[in-house]
Coordinates of C-alpha atoms and ligand atoms in Angstrom, one line a residue:
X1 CA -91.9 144.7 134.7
X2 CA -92.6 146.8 137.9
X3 CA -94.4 145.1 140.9
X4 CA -97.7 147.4 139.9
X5 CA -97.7 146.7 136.5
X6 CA -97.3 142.8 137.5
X7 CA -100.3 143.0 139.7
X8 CA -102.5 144.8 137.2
X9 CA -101.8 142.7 134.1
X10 CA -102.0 139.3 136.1
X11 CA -104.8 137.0 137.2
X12 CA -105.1 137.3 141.4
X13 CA -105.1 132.7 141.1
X14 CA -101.7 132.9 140.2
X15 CA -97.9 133.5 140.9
X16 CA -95.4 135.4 139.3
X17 CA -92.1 134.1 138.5
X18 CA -89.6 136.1 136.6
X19 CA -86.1 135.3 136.0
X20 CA -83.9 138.1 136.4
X21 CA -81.3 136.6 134.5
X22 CA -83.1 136.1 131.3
X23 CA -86.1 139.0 131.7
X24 CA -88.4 135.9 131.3
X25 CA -91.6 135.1 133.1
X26 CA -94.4 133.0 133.9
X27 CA -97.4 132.8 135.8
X28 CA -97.7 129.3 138.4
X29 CA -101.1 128.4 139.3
X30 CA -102.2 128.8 142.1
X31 CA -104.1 125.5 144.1
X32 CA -106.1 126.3 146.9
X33 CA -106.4 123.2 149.4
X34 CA -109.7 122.7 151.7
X35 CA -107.4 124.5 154.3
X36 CA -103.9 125.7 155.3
X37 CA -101.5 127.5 152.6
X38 CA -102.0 127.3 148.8
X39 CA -99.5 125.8 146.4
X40 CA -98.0 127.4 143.5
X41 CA -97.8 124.7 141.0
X42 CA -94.4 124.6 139.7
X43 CA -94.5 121.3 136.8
X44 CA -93.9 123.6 134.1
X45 CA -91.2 125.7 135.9
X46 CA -88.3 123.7 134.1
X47 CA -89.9 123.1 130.8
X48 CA -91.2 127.3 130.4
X49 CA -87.7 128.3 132.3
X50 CA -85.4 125.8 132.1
X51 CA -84.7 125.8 135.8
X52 CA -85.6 123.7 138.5
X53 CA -86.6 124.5 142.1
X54 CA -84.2 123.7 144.6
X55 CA -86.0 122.4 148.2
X56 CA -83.8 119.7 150.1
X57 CA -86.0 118.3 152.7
X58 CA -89.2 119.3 150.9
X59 CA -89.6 121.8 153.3
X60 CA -91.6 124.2 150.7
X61 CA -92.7 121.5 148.5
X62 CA -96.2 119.8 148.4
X63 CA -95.7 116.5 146.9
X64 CA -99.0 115.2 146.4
X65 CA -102.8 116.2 147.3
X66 CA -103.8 114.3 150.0
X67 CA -107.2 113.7 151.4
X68 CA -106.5 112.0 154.9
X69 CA -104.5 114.1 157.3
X70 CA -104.3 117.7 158.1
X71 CA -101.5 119.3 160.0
X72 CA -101.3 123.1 161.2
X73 CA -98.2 122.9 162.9
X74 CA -98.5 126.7 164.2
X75 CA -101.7 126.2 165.8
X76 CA -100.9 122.2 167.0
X77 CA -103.9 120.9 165.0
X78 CA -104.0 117.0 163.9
X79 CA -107.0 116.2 161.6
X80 CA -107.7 112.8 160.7
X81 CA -110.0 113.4 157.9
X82 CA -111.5 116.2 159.7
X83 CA -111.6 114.8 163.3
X84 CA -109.2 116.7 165.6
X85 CA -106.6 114.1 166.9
X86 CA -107.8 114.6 170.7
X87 CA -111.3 114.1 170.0
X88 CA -110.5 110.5 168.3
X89 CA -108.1 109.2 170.8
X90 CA -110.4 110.2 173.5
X91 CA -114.1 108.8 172.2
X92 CA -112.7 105.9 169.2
X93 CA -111.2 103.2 169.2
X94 CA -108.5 101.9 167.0
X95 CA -109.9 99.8 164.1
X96 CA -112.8 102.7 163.6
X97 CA -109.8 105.1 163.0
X98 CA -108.5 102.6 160.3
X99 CA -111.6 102.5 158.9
X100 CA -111.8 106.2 158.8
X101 CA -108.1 106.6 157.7
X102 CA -108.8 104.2 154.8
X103 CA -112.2 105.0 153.4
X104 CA -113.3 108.7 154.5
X105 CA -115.5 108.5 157.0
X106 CA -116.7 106.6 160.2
X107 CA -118.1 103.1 160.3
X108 CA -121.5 102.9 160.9
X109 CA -122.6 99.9 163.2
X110 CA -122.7 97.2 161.3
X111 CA -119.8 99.0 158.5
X112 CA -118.2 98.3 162.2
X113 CA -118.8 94.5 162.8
X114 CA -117.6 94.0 158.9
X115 CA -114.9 95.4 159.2
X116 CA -113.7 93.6 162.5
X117 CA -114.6 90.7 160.9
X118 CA -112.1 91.3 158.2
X119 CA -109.3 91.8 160.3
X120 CA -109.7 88.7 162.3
X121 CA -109.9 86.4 159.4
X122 CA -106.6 88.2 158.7
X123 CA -104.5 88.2 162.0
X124 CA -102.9 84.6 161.4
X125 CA -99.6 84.2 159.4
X126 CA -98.1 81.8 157.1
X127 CA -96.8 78.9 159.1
X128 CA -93.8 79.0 157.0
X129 CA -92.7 82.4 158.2
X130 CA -91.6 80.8 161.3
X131 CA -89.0 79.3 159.3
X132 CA -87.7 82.3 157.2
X133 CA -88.3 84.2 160.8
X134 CA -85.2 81.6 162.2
X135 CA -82.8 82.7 159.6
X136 CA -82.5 85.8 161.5
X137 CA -79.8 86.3 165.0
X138 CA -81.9 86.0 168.5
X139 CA -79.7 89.4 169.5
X140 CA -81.2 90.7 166.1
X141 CA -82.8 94.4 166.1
X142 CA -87.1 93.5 166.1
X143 CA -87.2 96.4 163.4
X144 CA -84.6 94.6 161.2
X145 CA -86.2 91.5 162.2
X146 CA -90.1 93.5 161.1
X147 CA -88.8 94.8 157.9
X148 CA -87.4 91.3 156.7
X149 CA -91.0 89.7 157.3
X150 CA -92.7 92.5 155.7
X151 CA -90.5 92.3 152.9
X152 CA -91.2 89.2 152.8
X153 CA -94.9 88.9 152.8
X154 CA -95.1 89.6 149.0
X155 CA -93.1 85.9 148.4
X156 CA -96.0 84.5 150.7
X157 CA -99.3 86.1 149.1
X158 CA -98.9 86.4 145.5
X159 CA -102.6 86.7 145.0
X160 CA -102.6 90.2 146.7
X161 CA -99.7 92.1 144.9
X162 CA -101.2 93.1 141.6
X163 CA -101.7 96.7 142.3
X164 CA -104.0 97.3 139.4
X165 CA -106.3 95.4 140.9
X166 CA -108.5 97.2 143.7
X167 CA -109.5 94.0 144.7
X168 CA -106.4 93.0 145.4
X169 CA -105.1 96.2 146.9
X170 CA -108.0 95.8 149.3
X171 CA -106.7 92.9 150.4
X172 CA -102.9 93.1 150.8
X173 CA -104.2 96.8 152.8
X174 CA -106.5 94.2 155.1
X175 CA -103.1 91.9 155.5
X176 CA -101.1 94.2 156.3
X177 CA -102.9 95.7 158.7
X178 CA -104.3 92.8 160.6
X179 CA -101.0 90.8 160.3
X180 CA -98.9 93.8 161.4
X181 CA -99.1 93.4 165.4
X182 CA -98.9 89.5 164.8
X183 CA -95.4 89.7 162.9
X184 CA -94.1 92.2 165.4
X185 CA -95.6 89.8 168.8
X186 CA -93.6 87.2 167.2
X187 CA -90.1 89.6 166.7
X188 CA -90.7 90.2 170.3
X189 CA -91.2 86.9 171.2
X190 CA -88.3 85.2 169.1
X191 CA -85.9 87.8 170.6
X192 CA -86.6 86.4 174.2
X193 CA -87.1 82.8 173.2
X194 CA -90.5 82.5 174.0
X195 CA -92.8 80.8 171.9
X196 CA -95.1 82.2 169.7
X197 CA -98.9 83.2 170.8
X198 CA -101.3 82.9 168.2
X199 CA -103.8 85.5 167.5
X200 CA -107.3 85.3 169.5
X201 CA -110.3 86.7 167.3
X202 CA -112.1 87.1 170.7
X203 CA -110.0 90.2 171.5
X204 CA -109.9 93.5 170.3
X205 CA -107.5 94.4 167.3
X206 CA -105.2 96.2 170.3
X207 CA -105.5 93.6 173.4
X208 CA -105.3 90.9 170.8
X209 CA -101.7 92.4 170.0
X210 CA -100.9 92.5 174.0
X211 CA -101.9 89.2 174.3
X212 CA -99.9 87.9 171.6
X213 CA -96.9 89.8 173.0
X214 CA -97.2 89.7 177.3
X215 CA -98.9 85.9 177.5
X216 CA -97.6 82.7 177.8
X217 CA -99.0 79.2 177.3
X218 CA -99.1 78.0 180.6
X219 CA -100.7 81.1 182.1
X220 CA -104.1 82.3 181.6
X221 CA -103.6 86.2 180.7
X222 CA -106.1 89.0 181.2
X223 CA -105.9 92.1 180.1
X224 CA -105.9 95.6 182.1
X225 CA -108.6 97.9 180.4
X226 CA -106.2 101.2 181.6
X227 CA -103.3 99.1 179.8
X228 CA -105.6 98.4 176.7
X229 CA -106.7 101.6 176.5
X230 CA -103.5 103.8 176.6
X231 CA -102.5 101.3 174.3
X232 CA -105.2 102.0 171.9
X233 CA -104.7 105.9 172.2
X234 CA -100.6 105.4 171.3
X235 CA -102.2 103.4 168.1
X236 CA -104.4 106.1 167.1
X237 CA -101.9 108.6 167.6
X238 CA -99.5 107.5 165.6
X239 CA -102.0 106.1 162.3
X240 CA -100.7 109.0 160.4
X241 CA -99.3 111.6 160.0
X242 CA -99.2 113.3 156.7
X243 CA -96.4 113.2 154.0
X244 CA -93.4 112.7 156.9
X245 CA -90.6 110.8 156.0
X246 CA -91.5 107.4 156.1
X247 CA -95.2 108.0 154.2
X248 CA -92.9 109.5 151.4
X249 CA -90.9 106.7 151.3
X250 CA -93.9 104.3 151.0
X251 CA -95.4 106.7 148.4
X252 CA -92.0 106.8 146.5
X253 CA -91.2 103.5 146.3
X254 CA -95.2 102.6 145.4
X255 CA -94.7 105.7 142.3
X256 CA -92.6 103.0 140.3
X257 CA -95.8 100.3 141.2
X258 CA -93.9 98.2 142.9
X259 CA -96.2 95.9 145.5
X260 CA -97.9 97.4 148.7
X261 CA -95.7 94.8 151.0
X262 CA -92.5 95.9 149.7
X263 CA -93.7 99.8 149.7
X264 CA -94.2 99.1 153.7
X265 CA -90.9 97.2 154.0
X266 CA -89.5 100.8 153.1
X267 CA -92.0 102.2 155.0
X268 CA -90.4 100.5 158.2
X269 CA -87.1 100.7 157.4
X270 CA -87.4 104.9 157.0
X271 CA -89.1 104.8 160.2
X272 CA -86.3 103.3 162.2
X273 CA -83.9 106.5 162.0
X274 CA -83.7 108.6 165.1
X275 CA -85.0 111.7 163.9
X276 CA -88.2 110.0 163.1
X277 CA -89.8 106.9 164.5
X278 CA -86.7 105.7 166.2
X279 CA -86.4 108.8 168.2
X280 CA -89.3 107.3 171.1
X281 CA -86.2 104.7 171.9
X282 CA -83.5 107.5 171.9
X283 CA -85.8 109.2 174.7
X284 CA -85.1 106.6 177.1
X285 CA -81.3 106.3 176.0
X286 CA -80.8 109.8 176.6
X287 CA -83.0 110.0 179.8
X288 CA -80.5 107.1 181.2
X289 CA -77.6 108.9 180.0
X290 CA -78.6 112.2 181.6
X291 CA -79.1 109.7 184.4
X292 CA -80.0 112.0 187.5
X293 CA -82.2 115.7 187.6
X294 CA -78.9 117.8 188.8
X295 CA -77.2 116.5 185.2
X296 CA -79.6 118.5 183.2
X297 CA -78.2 121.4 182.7
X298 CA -75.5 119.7 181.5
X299 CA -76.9 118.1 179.3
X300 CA -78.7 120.5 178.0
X301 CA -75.4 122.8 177.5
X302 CA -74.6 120.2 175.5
X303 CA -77.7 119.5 173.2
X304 CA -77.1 123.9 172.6
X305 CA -73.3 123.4 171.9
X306 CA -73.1 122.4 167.9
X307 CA -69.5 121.0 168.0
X308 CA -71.3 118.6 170.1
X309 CA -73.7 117.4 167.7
X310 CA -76.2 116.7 170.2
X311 CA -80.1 117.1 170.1
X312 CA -82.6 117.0 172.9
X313 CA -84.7 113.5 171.9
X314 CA -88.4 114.0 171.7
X315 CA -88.0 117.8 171.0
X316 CA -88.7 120.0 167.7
X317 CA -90.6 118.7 164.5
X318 CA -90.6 119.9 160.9
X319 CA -93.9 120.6 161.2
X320 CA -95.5 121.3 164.8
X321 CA -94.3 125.0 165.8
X322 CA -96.3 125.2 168.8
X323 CA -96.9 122.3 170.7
X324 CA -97.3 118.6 168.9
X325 CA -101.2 117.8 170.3
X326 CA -100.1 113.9 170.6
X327 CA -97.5 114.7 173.4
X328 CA -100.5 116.6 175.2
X329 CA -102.6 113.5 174.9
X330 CA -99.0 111.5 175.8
X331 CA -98.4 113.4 179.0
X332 CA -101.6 112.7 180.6
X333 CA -101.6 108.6 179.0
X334 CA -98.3 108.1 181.0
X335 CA -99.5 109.8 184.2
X336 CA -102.8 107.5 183.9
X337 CA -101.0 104.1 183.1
X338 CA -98.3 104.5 186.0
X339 CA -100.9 105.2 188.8
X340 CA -102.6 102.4 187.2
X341 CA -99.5 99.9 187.8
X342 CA -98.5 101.8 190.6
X343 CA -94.8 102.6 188.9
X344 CA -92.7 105.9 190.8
X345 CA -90.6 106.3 187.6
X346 CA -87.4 108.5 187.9
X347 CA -87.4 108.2 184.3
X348 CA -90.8 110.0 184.0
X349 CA -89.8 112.8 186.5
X350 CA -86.7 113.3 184.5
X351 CA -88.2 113.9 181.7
X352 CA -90.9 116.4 183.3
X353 CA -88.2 118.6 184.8
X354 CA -86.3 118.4 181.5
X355 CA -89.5 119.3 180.0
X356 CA -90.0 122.3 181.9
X357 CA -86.6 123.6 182.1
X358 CA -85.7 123.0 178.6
X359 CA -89.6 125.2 177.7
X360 CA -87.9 128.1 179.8
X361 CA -84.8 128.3 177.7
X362 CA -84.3 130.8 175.0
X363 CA -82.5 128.3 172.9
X364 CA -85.8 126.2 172.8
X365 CA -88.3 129.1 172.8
X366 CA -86.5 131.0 169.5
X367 CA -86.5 127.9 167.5
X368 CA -89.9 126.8 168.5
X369 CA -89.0 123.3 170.1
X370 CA -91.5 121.6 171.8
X371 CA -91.9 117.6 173.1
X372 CA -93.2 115.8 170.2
X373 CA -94.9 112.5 170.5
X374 CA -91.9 110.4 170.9
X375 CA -91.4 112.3 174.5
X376 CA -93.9 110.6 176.4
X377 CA -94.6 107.3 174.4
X378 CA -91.6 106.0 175.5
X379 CA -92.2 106.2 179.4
X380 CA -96.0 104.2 178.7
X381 CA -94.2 101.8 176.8
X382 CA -91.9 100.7 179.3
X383 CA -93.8 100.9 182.3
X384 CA -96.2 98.3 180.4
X385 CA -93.1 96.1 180.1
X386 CA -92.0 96.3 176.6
X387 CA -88.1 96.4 175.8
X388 CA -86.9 99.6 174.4
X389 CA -86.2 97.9 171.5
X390 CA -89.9 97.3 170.1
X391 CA -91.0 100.9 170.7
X392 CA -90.2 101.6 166.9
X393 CA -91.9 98.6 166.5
X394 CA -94.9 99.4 167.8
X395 CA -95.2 102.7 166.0
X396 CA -94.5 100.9 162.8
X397 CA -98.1 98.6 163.6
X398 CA -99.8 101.6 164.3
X399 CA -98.6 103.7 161.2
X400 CA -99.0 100.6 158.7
X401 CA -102.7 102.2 158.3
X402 CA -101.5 105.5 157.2
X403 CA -99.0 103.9 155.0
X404 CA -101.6 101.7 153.4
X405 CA -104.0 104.6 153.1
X406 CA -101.7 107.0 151.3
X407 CA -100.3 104.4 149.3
X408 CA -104.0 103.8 147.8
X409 CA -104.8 107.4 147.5
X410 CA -101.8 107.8 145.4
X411 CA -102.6 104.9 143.5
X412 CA -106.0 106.1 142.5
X413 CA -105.1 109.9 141.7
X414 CA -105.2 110.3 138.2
X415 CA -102.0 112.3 138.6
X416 CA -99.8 109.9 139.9
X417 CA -96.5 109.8 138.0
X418 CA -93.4 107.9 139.5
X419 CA -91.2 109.9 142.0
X420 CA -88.2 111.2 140.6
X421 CA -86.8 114.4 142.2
X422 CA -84.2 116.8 139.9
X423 CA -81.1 117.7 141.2
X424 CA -78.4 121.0 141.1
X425 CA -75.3 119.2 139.8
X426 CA -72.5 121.0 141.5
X427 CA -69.8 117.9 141.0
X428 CA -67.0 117.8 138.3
X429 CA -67.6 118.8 134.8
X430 CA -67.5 116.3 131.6
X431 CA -63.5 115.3 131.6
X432 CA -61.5 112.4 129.6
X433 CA -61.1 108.7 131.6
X434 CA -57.2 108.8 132.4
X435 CA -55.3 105.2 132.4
X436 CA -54.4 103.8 135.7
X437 CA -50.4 104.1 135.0
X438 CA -50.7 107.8 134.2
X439 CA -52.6 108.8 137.1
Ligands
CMC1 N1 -82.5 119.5 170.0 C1 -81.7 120.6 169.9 N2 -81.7 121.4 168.9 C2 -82.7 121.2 167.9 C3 -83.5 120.1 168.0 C4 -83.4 119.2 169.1 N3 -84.2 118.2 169.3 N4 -84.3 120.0 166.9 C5 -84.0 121.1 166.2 N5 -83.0 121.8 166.8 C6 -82.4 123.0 166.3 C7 -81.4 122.8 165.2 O1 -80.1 122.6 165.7 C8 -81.5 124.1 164.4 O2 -80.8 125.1 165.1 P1 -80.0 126.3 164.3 O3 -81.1 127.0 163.6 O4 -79.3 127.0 165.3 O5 -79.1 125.5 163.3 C9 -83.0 124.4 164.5 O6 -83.4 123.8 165.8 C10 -83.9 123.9 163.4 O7 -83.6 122.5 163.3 P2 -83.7 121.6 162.0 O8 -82.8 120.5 162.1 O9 -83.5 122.5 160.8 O10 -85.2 121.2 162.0 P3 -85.9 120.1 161.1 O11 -87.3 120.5 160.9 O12 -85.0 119.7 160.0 O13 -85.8 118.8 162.2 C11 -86.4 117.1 163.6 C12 -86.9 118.3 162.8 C13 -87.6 116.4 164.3 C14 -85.6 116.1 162.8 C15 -85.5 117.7 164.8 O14 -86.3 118.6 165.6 C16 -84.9 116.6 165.6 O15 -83.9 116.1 165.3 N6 -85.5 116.3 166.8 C17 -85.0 115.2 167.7 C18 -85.5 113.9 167.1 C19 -87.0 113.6 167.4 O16 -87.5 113.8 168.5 N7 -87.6 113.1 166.3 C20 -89.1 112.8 166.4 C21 -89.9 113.6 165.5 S1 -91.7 113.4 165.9 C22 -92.0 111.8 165.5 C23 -92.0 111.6 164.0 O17 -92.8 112.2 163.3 O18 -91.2 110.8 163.6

């Protein structure tokens, strides 16, 4: 079939797919989203074909529809159900964005007050965590330490694991949520041997969680409303972000129907790699290892060289081509919060001239490498005093809504079918077991 004869004879809402090998064809159909690219539906490829598609990464593959977030990475959009990413972390606060992430739309007033409510009644854990929580080493990792007592929070609420249930599902989402900063206060705290702060209902979902981590029993502790409120824009920031590696995991592991606590637990525990959430705490190891401004270029030899194996931290992203709009919002958070405490970081200057040199190279500019949100996040974090090893931590609270929110939607598309990906076999043919002694 010539291309002309292809166009003429076939609806314009479809695809094309001949294999050359066989002469046979088929036509995909063709989904439009609301925007962004259309998909070519490919389920009956392997059935109609007998092929399958071949995609490591996913980077051509839609793997669900999704209702909740919106990325063009050419253009450096973030939707959040509509709302750019700027306009929310400039004018909400961090609860409305949960309640937005998880039902559609923005609270009204007293949709508001509800809600809060909710969470509050939720932010205490099982006394009986502290115990399991001493099983683990002082020294250990708070991530390792976060995904254990996730994990774990389906042994301590069985009346919130049935996910048929939406009643049910509501209320492991509202757990997990409002217990997330709590679990990871107390993996701060147990790491420093501090004792635990309960929650305070009279706080906000965000200084509630500073509290909890900063405060001490003998002190009275105030909050700092610039402190609070970069705080809160980090949170938004990072609720979600589309079908990135840890949301797949969480929608993976939730295909088979196993229960929303242990769906997060994998959640977490994808997060923690360095080319996704645990990159924010590589920043700062690689800003101290480049150590001074005159090592840059150096350094940045290095990260070009590919014997070295080497990558430039808080640079590139599957998605964002252009810039990623959370490291603008970042940039301008960090310069904020260390006027506020008065902090001349090295660090932070470091990382601007590394910023700006590495923007002006052609190695950066022809790949399309720009600071993603992990540049930035890191320098706020520390300034406000937290170790470098709860920075993962903390995006983990804040994406727990995304998680949540995907998970649901996944559970309530008619669609759904568990996750099981195909695979090109390229490893030794069928062959006869061989003894041991005539090997
Ligand atoms: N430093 C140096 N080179 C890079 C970098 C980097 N940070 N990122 C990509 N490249 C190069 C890569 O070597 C490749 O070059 P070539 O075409 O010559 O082989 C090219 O750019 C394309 O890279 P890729 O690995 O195919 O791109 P990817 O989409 O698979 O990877 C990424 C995306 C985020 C894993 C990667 O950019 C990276 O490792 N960045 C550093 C880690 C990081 O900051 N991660 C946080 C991501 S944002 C937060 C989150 O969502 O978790």
């Amino acid at each position: 079939m010539t291309q002309d004869q292809t166009t003429a004879t076939t609806p314009r809402n479809s695809l094309t797919l001949i294999d050359n090998r066989t002469g046979r064809s088929m036509e995909l159909p063709i989904k439009p989203g609301t925007i962004g690219p259309v998909v070519a539906d490919i389920r009956k490829v392997y059935g109609t074909l007998d092929l399958f598609t071949y995609d490591p990464g996913f980077t051509s593959t839609a793997s669900c529809e999704s209702r909740i977030t919106y990325i063009d990475g050419d253009k450096g959009v973030l939707l959040y159900r509509g709302y750019p990413i700027e306009q929310l972390a400039e004018q909400s606060n961090f609860l409305e964005v949960c309640y937005l992430l998880l039902k559609g739309e923005l609270p009204s007033l007293p949709q508001a007050k509800d809600f809060r409510k909710q969470f509050t009644q939720h932010s205490m854990i099982h006394e009986q965590m502290q115990f399991f929580l001493r099983g683990f080493r002082r020294d250990a990792h708070p991530m390792a330490v976060l995904c254990g007592l996730v994990g774990a929070m389906s042994a301590f609420y069985h009346d919130s694991t049935d996910i048929n249930d939406p009643v049910q599902r509501e209320l492991a989402s509202i757990r997990l949520i409002a217990k997330l900063p709590t679990l990871a206060a107390v993996a701060h705290k147990y790491s420093i041997g501090q004792p635990l702060v309960y929650p305070n209902n009279r706080l906000s979902y965000v200084e509630n969680f500073l509290a909890m981590t900063f405060s001490v029993p003998t002190e009275p502790w105030e909050g700092n409303p610039v402190l609070t409120r970069a705080m809160e824009k980090i949170f938004i920031l990072h609720a979600d972000h589309e079908q990135n590696a840890s949301t797949s995991t969480v929608r993976l592991a939730g295909s088979s129907g196993a229960n929303p606590f242990a769906c997060i637990a994998a959640g977490i525990a994808s997060l923690w790699g360095p080319a996704h959430g645990g990159a924010n705490e590589a920043v700062l190891a690689m800003l101290g290892q480049i150590g001074n401004k005159k090592n840059i270029p150096d350094f940045l030899d290095k990260v070009k060289n590919k014997n070295e194996h080497a990558r430039l931290m808080g640079f590139g992203h599957r998605v964002y081509k252009n810039f990623d709009p959370r490291a603008t919002v970042l940039r301008q958070a960090a310069e904020e919060v260390l006027k506020e405490l008065g902090i001349n970081d090295p660090l932070l200057e470091l990382a601007m001239e590394l910023e700006q040199i590495a923007l002006r190279d052609p190695y950066f500019i022809e790949r399309k490498l720009y600071p993603n949100v992990d540049f930035y996040s890191g320098i706020i974090l520390r300034a406000m005093g937290f170790p470098v090893s709860m920075f993962t931590v903390l995006f983990a609270v804040a994406r727990t809504v995304g998680w949540i929110s995907q998970w649901r939607e996944m559970i309530e598309d008619s669609e759904q079918k568990i996750g099981r990906p195909r695979q090109l076999y390229v490893g030794s043919p069928q062959r006869d077991f061989v003894a041991i002694n005539q090997r």
